[in-house]
Amino acid sequence: MLKKVISLLLIFTSISFAQLFESGTRIVTGGGSSAYYFVGKTGELTITVNLWGFVRNPGRYEVPSSTDLVQLISYGGGPLKEAKLKDVKIIRNVREDSTIVEKVIKINVEKIIEDGEPSPILLPGDTVVVPGGSIDVIKDILAILRDIGLAAGGIAAIISVFRR
């Protein structure tokens, strides 16, 4: 179904389906609260990683195997203004002895950008978390309280109509 939709869109833009995949264009599937993004060229070795938090397009990404942290955040549309780039985390499953453990790597992306330090290369299955400021948590709580208040007001109005 997705290929049909893309093919129809491409007819109007006079780009062939093959050209789309050879050029490494981003393909988005899914929608709502989750999305899958493919960023690569035909035949290129890719890995799957997750991008969470305060970026424009969080989701699951299939990216070239040489993708680094800053590139992934860029593929995700960049950080939102509330993003705390000093506290970015890479969550990585690593083998220690005979078990797999979760390792959290803390990265200061601001320092990478400012000082030109190398950005860490991502590995298959990595999850990158770009946190936001504490003010955003307060905004979210206030939004929830507002919604509860609106719902309670609506219920009260319905009750008063039926009591009359």
Short mmCIF file of C-alpha atoms in Angstrom, two decimals:
data_model
loop_
_atom_site.label_atom_id
_atom_site.label_comp_id
_atom_site.label_asym_id
_atom_site.label_seq_id
_atom_site.Cartn_x
_atom_site.Cartn_y
_atom_site.Cartn_z
CA MET A 1 0.00 0.00 0.00
CA LEU A 2 2.76 2.43 0.99
CA LYS A 3 4.64 1.74 -2.24
CA LYS A 4 1.51 2.54 -4.25
CA VAL A 5 1.01 5.84 -2.46
CA ILE A 6 4.67 6.79 -2.89
CA SER A 7 4.57 5.76 -6.56
CA LEU A 8 1.54 7.95 -7.19
CA LEU A 9 3.19 10.89 -5.46
CA LEU A 10 6.34 10.38 -7.48
CA ILE A 11 4.45 10.37 -10.76
CA PHE A 12 3.38 13.92 -10.03
CA THR A 13 6.92 14.96 -9.18
CA SER A 14 8.49 13.07 -12.12
CA ILE A 15 10.91 11.10 -9.91
CA SER A 16 11.05 7.33 -10.35
CA PHE A 17 10.71 4.95 -7.41
CA ALA A 18 14.20 3.57 -8.16
CA GLN A 19 15.71 7.09 -8.09
CA LEU A 20 14.10 7.67 -4.71
CA PHE A 21 15.79 4.66 -3.11
CA GLU A 22 19.12 5.13 -4.89
CA SER A 23 19.39 8.71 -3.67
CA GLY A 24 18.95 7.72 -0.01
CA THR A 25 15.71 9.59 0.64
CA ARG A 26 13.95 9.24 3.98
CA ILE A 27 10.85 7.04 3.99
CA VAL A 28 8.36 7.32 6.85
CA THR A 29 5.85 4.62 7.76
CA GLY A 30 3.43 4.47 10.62
CA GLY A 31 2.06 7.57 12.20
CA GLY A 32 0.54 8.99 15.28
CA SER A 33 2.84 8.46 18.21
CA SER A 34 5.27 6.09 16.46
CA ALA A 35 7.09 6.18 13.18
CA TYR A 36 9.74 4.20 11.32
CA TYR A 37 12.29 6.08 9.24
CA PHE A 38 14.63 4.65 6.59
CA VAL A 39 17.68 6.74 5.72
CA GLY A 40 20.02 4.98 3.33
CA LYS A 41 20.87 3.92 -0.16
CA THR A 42 20.01 0.69 -1.94
CA GLY A 43 22.46 -2.04 -0.97
CA GLU A 44 24.00 0.01 1.84
CA LEU A 45 24.63 -1.70 5.18
CA THR A 46 22.17 -0.23 7.69
CA ILE A 47 21.45 -0.55 11.40
CA THR A 48 18.29 0.08 13.39
CA VAL A 49 18.39 2.60 16.25
CA ASN A 50 15.81 4.48 18.33
CA LEU A 51 15.59 8.22 18.88
CA TRP A 52 13.53 9.41 21.85
CA GLY A 53 12.82 12.69 23.53
CA PHE A 54 13.03 16.32 22.56
CA VAL A 55 13.69 16.05 18.81
CA ARG A 56 11.37 17.02 15.99
CA ASN A 57 10.78 13.43 14.76
CA PRO A 58 11.37 10.77 17.42
CA GLY A 59 11.04 7.17 16.29
CA ARG A 60 12.81 4.09 15.05
CA TYR A 61 15.45 4.76 12.40
CA GLU A 62 17.19 2.50 9.93
CA VAL A 63 20.39 4.39 9.15
CA PRO A 64 23.76 3.72 7.48
CA SER A 65 26.07 1.71 9.76
CA SER A 66 28.51 4.63 9.94
CA THR A 67 25.93 7.01 11.45
CA ASP A 68 27.06 8.97 14.50
CA LEU A 69 25.03 10.57 17.29
CA VAL A 70 24.86 14.08 15.81
CA GLN A 71 23.82 12.70 12.42
CA LEU A 72 20.97 10.72 14.02
CA ILE A 73 19.70 13.80 15.85
CA SER A 74 19.87 15.64 12.52
CA TYR A 75 17.94 12.85 10.76
CA GLY A 76 15.36 13.31 13.51
CA GLY A 77 14.83 16.92 12.44
CA GLY A 78 17.16 18.35 15.06
CA PRO A 79 16.65 19.09 18.74
CA LEU A 80 13.67 21.06 19.96
CA LYS A 81 14.38 24.36 21.72
CA GLU A 82 13.67 22.72 25.11
CA ALA A 83 16.24 19.94 24.53
CA LYS A 84 19.08 19.61 27.04
CA LEU A 85 21.93 18.69 24.71
CA LYS A 86 24.40 18.51 27.62
CA ASP A 87 22.62 15.41 28.98
CA VAL A 88 22.03 13.18 25.94
CA LYS A 89 22.19 9.45 26.68
CA ILE A 90 22.94 6.45 24.50
CA ILE A 91 21.44 3.28 25.95
CA ARG A 92 23.37 0.29 24.60
CA ASN A 93 23.14 -3.43 25.27
CA VAL A 94 26.64 -4.86 25.75
CA ARG A 95 27.87 -8.36 26.47
CA GLU A 96 29.69 -8.79 29.76
CA ASP A 97 30.89 -12.33 30.35
CA SER A 98 27.90 -14.47 29.38
CA THR A 99 25.16 -11.91 29.99
CA ILE A 100 23.90 -8.86 28.17
CA VAL A 101 23.67 -5.71 30.27
CA GLU A 102 22.32 -2.27 29.54
CA LYS A 103 24.99 0.43 29.50
CA VAL A 104 24.11 4.14 29.65
CA ILE A 105 26.61 6.45 27.96
CA LYS A 106 26.20 10.14 28.79
CA ILE A 107 27.19 12.56 26.01
CA ASN A 108 27.50 16.35 26.01
CA VAL A 109 26.39 17.12 22.44
CA GLU A 110 26.86 20.87 22.99
CA LYS A 111 30.56 20.23 23.59
CA ILE A 112 30.81 18.06 20.48
CA ILE A 113 29.27 20.84 18.39
CA GLU A 114 31.24 23.69 20.01
CA ASP A 115 34.66 22.03 20.22
CA GLY A 116 34.46 19.90 17.11
CA GLU A 117 35.01 16.71 19.08
CA PRO A 118 34.16 13.46 17.31
CA SER A 119 30.60 12.29 17.71
CA PRO A 120 30.26 8.65 18.85
CA ILE A 121 29.31 6.11 16.18
CA LEU A 122 26.04 4.33 16.91
CA LEU A 123 25.70 0.55 17.10
CA PRO A 124 22.72 -1.64 16.15
CA GLY A 125 19.95 -1.44 18.74
CA ASP A 126 21.17 1.76 20.40
CA THR A 127 18.54 4.05 21.90
CA VAL A 128 19.37 7.75 21.99
CA VAL A 129 17.48 9.84 24.57
CA VAL A 130 17.46 13.64 24.22
CA PRO A 131 16.02 14.99 27.48
CA GLY A 132 14.14 18.24 27.96
CA GLY A 133 14.17 20.87 30.65
CA SER A 134 12.25 20.53 33.91
CA ILE A 135 9.94 23.37 32.85
CA ASP A 136 8.52 21.00 30.25
CA VAL A 137 7.46 18.52 32.93
CA ILE A 138 5.58 21.34 34.67
CA LYS A 139 3.94 22.30 31.34
CA ASP A 140 2.86 18.68 30.80
CA ILE A 141 1.38 18.45 34.31
CA LEU A 142 -0.51 21.73 33.83
CA ALA A 143 -1.84 20.51 30.47
CA ILE A 144 -3.11 17.30 32.09
CA LEU A 145 -4.75 19.26 34.92
CA ARG A 146 -6.37 21.58 32.35
CA ASP A 147 -7.76 18.57 30.46
CA ILE A 148 -9.10 17.04 33.67
CA GLY A 149 -10.74 20.37 34.56
CA LEU A 150 -12.36 20.63 31.14
CA ALA A 151 -13.64 17.05 31.36
CA ALA A 152 -15.00 17.65 34.89
CA GLY A 153 -16.73 20.85 33.71
CA GLY A 154 -18.33 18.98 30.83
CA ILE A 155 -19.55 16.21 33.09
CA ALA A 156 -20.95 18.75 35.56
CA ALA A 157 -22.82 20.51 32.73
CA ILE A 158 -24.33 17.22 31.53
CA ILE A 159 -25.40 16.31 35.08
CA SER A 160 -27.06 19.70 35.59
CA VAL A 161 -28.99 19.34 32.31
CA PHE A 162 -30.32 15.93 33.28
CA ARG A 163 -31.30 17.06 36.79
CA ARG A 164 -33.66 19.69 35.39
#
